[in-house]
Coordinates of N, CA and C in Angstrom, one line a residue:
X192 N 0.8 -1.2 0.0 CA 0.0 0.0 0.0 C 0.9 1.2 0.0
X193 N 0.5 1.8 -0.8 CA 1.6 3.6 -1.5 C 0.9 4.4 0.4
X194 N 2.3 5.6 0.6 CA 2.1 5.9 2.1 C 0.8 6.9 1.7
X195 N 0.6 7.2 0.4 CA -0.3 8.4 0.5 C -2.0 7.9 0.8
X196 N -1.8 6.5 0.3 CA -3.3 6.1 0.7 C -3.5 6.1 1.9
X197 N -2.2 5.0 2.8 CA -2.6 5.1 4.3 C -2.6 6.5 4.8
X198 N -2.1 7.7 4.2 CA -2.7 8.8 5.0 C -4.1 8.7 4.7
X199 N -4.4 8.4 3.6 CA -5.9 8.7 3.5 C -6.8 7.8 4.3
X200 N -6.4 6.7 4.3 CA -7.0 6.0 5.2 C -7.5 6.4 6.7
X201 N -6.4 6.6 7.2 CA -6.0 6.9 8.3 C -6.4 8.5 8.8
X202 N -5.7 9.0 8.4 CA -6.0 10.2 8.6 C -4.8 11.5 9.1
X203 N -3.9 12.2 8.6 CA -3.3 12.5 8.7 C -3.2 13.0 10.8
X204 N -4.1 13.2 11.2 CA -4.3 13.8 12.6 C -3.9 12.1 13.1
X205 N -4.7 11.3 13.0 CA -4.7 9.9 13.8 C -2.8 9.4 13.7
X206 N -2.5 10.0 12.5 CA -1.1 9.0 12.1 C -0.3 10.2 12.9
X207 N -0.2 11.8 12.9 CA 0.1 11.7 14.2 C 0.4 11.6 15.3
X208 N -1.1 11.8 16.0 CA -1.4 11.3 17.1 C -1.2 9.7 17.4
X209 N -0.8 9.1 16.3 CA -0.4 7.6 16.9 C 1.5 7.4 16.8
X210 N 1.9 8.5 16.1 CA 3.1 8.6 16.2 C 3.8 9.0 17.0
X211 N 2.9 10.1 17.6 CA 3.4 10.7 19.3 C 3.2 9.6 20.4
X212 N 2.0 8.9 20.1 CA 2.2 7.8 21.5 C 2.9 6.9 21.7
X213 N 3.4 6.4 20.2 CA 4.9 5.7 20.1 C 6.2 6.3 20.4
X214 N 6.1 7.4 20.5 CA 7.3 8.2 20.4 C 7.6 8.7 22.0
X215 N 6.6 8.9 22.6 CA 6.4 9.9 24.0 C 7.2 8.8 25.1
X216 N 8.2 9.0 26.3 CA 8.7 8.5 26.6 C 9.1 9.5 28.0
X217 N 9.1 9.0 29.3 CA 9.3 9.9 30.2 C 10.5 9.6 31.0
X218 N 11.5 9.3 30.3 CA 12.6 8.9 30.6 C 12.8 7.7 31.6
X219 N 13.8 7.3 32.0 CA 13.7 6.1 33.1 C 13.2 5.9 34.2
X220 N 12.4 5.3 33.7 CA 11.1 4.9 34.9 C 11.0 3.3 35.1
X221 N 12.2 2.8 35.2 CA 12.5 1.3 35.4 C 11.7 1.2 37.1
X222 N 11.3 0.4 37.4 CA 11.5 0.1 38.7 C 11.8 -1.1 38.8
X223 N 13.1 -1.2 39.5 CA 13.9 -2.8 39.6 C 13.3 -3.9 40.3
X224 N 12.7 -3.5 41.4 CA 11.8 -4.9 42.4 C 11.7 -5.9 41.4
X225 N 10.5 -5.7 40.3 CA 9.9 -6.5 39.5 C 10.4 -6.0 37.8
X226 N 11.4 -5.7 37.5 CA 11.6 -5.1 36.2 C 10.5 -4.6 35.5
X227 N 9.5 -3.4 36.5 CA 8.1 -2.9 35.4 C 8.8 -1.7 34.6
X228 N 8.8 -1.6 33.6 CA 9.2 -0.3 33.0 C 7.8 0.5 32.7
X229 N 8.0 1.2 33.1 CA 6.4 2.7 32.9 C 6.6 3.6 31.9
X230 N 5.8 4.0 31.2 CA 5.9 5.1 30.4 C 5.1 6.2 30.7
X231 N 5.3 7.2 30.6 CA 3.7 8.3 31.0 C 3.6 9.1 29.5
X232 N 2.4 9.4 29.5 CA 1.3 10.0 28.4 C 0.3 10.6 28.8
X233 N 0.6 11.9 28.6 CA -1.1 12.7 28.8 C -1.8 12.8 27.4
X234 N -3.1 13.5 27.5 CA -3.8 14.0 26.6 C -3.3 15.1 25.3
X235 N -1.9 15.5 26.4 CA -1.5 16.4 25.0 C -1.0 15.9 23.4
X236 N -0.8 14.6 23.7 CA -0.6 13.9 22.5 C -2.0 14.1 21.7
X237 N -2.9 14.5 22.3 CA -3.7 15.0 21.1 C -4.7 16.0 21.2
X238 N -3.9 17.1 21.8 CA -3.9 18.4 21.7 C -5.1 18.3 23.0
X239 N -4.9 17.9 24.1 CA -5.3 18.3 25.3 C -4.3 19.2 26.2
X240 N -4.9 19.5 27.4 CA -4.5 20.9 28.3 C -3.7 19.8 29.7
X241 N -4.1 18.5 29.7 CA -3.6 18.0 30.7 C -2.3 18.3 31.5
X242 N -1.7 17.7 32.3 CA 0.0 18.4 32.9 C 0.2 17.3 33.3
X243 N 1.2 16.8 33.2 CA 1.7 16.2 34.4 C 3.4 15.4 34.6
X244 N 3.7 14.0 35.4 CA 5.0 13.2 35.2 C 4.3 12.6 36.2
X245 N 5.9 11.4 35.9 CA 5.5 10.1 36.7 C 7.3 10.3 36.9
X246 N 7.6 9.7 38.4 CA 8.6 9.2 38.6 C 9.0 8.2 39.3
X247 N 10.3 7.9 39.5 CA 10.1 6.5 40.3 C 11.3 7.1 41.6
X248 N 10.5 6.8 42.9 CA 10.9 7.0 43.9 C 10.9 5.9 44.9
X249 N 11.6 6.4 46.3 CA 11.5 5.2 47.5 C 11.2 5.8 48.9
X250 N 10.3 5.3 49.7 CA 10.3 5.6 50.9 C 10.2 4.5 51.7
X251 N 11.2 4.6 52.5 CA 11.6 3.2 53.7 C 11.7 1.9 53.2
X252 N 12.4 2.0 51.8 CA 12.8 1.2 51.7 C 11.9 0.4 50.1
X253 N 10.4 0.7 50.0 CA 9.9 0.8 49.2 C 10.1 1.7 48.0
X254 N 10.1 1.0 46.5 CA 10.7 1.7 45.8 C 8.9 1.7 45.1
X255 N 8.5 3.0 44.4 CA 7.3 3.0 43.9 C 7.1 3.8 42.8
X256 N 6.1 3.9 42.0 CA 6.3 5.3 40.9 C 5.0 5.8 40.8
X257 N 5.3 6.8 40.8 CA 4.2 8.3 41.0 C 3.7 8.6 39.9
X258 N 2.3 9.1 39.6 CA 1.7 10.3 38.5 C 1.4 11.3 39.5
X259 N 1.9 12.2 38.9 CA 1.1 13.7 39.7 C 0.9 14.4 38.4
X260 N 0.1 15.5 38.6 CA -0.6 15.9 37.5 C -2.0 16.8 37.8
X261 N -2.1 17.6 36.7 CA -3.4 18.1 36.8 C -4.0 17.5 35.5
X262 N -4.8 17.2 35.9 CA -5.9 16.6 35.2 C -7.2 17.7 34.4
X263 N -7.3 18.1 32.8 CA -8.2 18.9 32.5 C -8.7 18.3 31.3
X264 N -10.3 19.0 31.1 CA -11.0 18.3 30.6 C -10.7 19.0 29.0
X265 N -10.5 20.3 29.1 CA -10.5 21.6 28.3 C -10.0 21.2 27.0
X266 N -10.6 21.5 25.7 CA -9.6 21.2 24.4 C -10.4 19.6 24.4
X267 N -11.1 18.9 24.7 CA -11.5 17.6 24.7 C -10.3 16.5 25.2
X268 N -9.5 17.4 26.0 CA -9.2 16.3 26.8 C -9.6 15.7 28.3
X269 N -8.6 15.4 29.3 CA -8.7 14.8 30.1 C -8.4 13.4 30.7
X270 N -6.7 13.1 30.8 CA -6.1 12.2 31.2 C -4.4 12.5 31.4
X271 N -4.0 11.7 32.6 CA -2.9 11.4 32.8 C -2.6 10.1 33.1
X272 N -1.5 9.6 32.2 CA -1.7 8.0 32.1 C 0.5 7.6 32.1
X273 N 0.4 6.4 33.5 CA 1.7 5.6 33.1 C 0.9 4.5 32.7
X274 N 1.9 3.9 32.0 CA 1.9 2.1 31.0 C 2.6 1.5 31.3
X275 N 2.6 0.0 31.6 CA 3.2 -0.7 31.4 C 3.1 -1.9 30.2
X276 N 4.1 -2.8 29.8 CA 3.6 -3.7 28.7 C 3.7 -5.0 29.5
X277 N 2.9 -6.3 28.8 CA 2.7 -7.1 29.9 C 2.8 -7.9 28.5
X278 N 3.5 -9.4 29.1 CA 3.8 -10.3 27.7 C 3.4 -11.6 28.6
X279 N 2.9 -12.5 28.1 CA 2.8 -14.1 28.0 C 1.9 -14.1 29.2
X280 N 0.6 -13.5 29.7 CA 0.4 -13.9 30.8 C -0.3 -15.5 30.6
X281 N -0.4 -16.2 32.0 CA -1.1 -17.2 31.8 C -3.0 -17.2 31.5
X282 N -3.2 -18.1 30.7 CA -5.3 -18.1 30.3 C -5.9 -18.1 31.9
X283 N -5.6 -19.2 32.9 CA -5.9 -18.7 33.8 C -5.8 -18.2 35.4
X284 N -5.4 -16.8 34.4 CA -5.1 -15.7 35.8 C -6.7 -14.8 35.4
X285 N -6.6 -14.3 36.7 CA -8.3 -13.8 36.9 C -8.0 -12.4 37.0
X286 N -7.5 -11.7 37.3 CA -7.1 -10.4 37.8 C -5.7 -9.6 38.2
X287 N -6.0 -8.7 38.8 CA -4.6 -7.8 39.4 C -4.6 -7.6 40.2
X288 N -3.5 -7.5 40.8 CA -3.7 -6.7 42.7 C -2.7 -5.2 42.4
X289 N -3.0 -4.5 43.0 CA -2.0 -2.7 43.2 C -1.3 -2.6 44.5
X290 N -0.7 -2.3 45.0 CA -0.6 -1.5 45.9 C -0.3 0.0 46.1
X291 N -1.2 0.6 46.0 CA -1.7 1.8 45.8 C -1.7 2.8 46.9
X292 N -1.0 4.5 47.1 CA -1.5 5.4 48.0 C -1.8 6.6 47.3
X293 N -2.8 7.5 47.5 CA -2.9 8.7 46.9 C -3.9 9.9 47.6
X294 N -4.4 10.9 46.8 CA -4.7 11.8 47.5 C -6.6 11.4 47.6
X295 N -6.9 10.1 47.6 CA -8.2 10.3 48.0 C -9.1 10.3 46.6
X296 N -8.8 10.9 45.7 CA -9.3 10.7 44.7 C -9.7 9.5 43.6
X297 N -10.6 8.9 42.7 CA -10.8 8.1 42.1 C -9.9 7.7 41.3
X298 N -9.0 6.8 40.6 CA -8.3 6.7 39.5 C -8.5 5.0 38.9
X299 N -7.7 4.6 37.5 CA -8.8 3.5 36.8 C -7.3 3.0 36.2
X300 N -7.5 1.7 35.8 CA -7.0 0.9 35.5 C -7.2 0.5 34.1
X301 N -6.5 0.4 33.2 CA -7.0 0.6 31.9 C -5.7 -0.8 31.5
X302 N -6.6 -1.5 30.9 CA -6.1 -2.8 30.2 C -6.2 -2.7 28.5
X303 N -5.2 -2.9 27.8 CA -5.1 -3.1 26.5 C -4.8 -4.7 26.1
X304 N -5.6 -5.0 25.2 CA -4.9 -6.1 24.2 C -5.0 -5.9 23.3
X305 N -4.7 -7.7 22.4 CA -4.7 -7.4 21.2 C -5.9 -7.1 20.2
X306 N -6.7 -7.1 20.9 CA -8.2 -6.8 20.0 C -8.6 -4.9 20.5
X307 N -7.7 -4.4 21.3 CA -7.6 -3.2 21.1 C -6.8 -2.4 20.5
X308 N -7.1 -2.2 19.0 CA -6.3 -1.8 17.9 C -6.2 0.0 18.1
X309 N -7.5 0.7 18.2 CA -7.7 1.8 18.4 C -7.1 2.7 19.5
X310 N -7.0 3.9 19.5 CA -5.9 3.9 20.8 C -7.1 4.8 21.6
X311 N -8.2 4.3 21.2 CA -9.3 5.0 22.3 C -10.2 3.6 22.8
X312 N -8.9 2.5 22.4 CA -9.8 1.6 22.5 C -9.5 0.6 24.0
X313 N -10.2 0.4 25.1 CA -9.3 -0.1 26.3 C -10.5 -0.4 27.1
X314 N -10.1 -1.5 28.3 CA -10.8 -1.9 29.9 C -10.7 -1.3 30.7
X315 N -11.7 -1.1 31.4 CA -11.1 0.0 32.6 C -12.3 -0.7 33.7
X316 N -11.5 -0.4 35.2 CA -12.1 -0.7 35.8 C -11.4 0.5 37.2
X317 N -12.5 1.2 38.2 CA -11.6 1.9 38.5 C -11.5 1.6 40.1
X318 N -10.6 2.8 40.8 CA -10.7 2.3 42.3 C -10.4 3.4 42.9
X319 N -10.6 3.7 44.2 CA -10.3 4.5 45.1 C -8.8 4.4 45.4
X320 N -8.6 5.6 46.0 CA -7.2 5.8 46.5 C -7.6 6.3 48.3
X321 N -6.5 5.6 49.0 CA -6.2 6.3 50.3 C -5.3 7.1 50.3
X322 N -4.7 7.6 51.8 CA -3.0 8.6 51.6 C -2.6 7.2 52.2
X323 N -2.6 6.5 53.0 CA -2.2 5.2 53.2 C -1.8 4.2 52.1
X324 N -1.0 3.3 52.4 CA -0.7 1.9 51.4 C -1.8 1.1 51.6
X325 N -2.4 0.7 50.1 CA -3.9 -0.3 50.5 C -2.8 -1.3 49.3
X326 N -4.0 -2.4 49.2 CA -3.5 -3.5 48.3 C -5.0 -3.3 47.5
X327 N -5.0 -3.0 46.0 CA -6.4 -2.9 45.7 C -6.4 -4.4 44.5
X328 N -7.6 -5.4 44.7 CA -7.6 -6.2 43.5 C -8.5 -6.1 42.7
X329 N -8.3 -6.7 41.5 CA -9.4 -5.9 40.4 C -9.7 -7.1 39.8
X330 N -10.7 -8.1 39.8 CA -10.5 -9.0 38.6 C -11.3 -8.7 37.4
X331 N -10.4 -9.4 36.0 CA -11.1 -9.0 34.6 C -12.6 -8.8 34.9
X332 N -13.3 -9.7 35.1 CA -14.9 -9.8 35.2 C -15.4 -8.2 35.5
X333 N -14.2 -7.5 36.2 CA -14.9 -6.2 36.7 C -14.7 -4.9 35.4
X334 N -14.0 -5.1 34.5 CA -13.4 -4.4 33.6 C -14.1 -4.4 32.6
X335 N -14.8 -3.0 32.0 CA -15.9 -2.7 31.2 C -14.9 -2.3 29.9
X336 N -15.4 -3.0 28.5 CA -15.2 -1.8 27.3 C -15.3 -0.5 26.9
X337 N -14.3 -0.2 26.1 CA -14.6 1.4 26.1 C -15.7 1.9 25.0
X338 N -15.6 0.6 24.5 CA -16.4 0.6 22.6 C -17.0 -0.8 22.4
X339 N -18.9 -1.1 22.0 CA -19.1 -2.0 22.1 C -18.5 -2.9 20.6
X340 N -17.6 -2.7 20.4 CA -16.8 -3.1 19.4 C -16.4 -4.5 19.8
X341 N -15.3 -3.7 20.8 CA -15.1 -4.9 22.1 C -15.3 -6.2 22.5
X342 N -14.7 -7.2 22.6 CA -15.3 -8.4 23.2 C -15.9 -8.0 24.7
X343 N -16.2 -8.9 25.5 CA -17.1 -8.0 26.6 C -16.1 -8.9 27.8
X344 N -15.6 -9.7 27.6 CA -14.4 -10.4 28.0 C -12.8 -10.3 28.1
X345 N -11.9 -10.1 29.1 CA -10.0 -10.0 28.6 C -10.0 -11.4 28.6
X346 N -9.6 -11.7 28.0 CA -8.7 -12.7 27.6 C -7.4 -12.7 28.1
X347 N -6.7 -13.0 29.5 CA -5.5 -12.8 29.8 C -4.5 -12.9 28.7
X348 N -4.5 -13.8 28.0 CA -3.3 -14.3 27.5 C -3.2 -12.9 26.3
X349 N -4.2 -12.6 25.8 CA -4.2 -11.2 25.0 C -3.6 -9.9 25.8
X350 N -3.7 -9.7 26.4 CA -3.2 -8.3 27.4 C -1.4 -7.9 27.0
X351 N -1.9 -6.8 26.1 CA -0.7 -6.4 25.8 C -0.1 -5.3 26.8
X352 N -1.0 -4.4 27.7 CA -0.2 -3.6 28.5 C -1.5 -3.4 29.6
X353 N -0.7 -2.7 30.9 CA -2.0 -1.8 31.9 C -1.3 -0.4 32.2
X354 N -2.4 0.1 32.0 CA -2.0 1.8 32.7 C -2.9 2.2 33.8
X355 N -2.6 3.0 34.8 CA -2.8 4.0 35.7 C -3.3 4.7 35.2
X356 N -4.3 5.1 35.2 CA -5.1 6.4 34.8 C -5.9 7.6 35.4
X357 N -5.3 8.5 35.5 CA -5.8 9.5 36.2 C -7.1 10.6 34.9
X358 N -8.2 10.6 35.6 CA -8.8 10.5 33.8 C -10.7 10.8 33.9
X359 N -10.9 12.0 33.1 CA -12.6 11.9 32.9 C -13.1 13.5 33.8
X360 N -12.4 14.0 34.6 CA -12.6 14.9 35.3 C -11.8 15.9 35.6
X361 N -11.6 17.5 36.0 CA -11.0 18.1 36.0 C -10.4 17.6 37.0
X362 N -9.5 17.6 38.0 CA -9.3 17.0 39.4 C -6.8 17.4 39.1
X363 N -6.7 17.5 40.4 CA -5.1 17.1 41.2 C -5.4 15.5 41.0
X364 N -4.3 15.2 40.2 CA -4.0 13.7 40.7 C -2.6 13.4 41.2
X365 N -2.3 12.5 42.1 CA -1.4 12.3 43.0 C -1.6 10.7 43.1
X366 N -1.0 10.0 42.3 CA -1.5 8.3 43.1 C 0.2 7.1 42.9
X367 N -0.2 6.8 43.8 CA 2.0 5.9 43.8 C 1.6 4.2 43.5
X368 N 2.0 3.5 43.1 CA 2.1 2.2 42.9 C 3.5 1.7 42.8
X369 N 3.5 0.9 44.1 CA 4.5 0.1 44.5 C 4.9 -1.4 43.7
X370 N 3.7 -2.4 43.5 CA 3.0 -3.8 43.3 C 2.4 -3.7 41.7
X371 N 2.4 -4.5 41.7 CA 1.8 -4.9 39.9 C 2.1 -6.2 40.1
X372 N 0.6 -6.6 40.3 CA 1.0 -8.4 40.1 C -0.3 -9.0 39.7
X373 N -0.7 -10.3 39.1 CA -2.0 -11.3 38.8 C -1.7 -11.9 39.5
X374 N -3.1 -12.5 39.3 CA -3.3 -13.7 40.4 C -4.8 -14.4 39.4

C-alpha cells in the first residue's frame, strides 16, 4: 500500500497522534523490584490541556512510581496515564492486585490487548485511592469496554499492557504504585 493512501485511510491527525504515543517516553522509569518499566502520556498527544509526570521514587525502603498531574478536561481532553507492557500472561489468571497510595481521589486501570487496535480503544475498571498503602484487587470480570466493538471479555493471554489512569474529570491527581502483580 503507497504511504499516500494510508494517510488517506487513516487520517493524517490519527497517524500523528499515533506517532506521538509511540514516540512519547518519560525517561527512566525502570523500577527494579519487578523489572516494570512505565511510560507516561497525557492527553497532550492530542492536543489536550492535561500536565503532568511520573517518577520513580522510594520511601523506607519501598521503591514505587508516581503520577502527579493536573488533570483537564478543556480542548477535549482529560487524562494522565503511566503504561506498562505485559507479555505471555497465563489463560488462567483472573485479575490484578495494586498496591496503591494517593490523594483520595478516584483513579482506573486501563487494560489493552490485542483486540484493542484503536488507541481509544481499552478496559477499565476503576478504584479509590487512600493517603495510606492499601492493596487494591481488580478481577477482569470487573473491567468494562470502552467501545461495544469490544469483546465483553479479557482474555488474559491477549493483554498487551496496563495503565494507571488519572482520567474523565478536572481534578489534582497524586496516586503511587509500588506492586503490579496477577493472580
Amino acid at each position: 500500500m503507497k504511504k499516500d493512501k494510508i494517510i488517506k485511510i487513516l487520517g493524517v491527525g490519527n497517524l500523528l497522534w499515533l506517532a506521538t504515543v509511540f514516540f512519547v517516553y518519560a525517561g527512566d522509569l525502570e523500577m527494579t523490584k519487578n523489572k516494570v518499566d512505565w511510560v507516561f502520556f497525557s492527553d497532550q498527544v492530542m492536543g489536550g490541556k492535561s500536565q503532568g509526570k511520573a517518577q520513580i521514587l522510594h520511601d523506607q525502603g519501598n521503591q514505587f512510581v508516581r503520577l502527579k498531574g493536573d488533570v483537564s478536561t478543556a480542548n477535549n481532553g482529560g487524562f494522565i496515564q503511566i503504561r506498562t507492557s505485559i507479555l505471555g500472561l497465563k489463560k488462567d489468571v483472573k485479575g490484578l492486585s495494586l498496591k496503591v497510595r494517593g490523594n483520595g481521589e478516584k483513579y482506573y486501570v486501563f487494560i489493552r490487548t490485542t483486540g484493542t487496535i484503536l488507541p481509544w480503544h481499552y478496559y477499565k475498571a476503576d478504584f479509590p485511592s487512600k493517603q495510606e498503602w492499601s492493596e487494591v484487587k481488580l478481577e477482569f470480570q470487573r473491567f468494562t469496554g470502552s467501545s461495544s466493538w469490544l469483546s465483553k471479555t479479557i482474555r488474559p493471554g491477549a493483554i498487551k499492557s496496563v495503565g494507571i489512569v488519572a482520567f474523565g474529570r478536572d481534578h489534582k491527581a497524586l496516586i503511587d504504585v509500588s506492586d503490579l502483580e496477577f493472580f
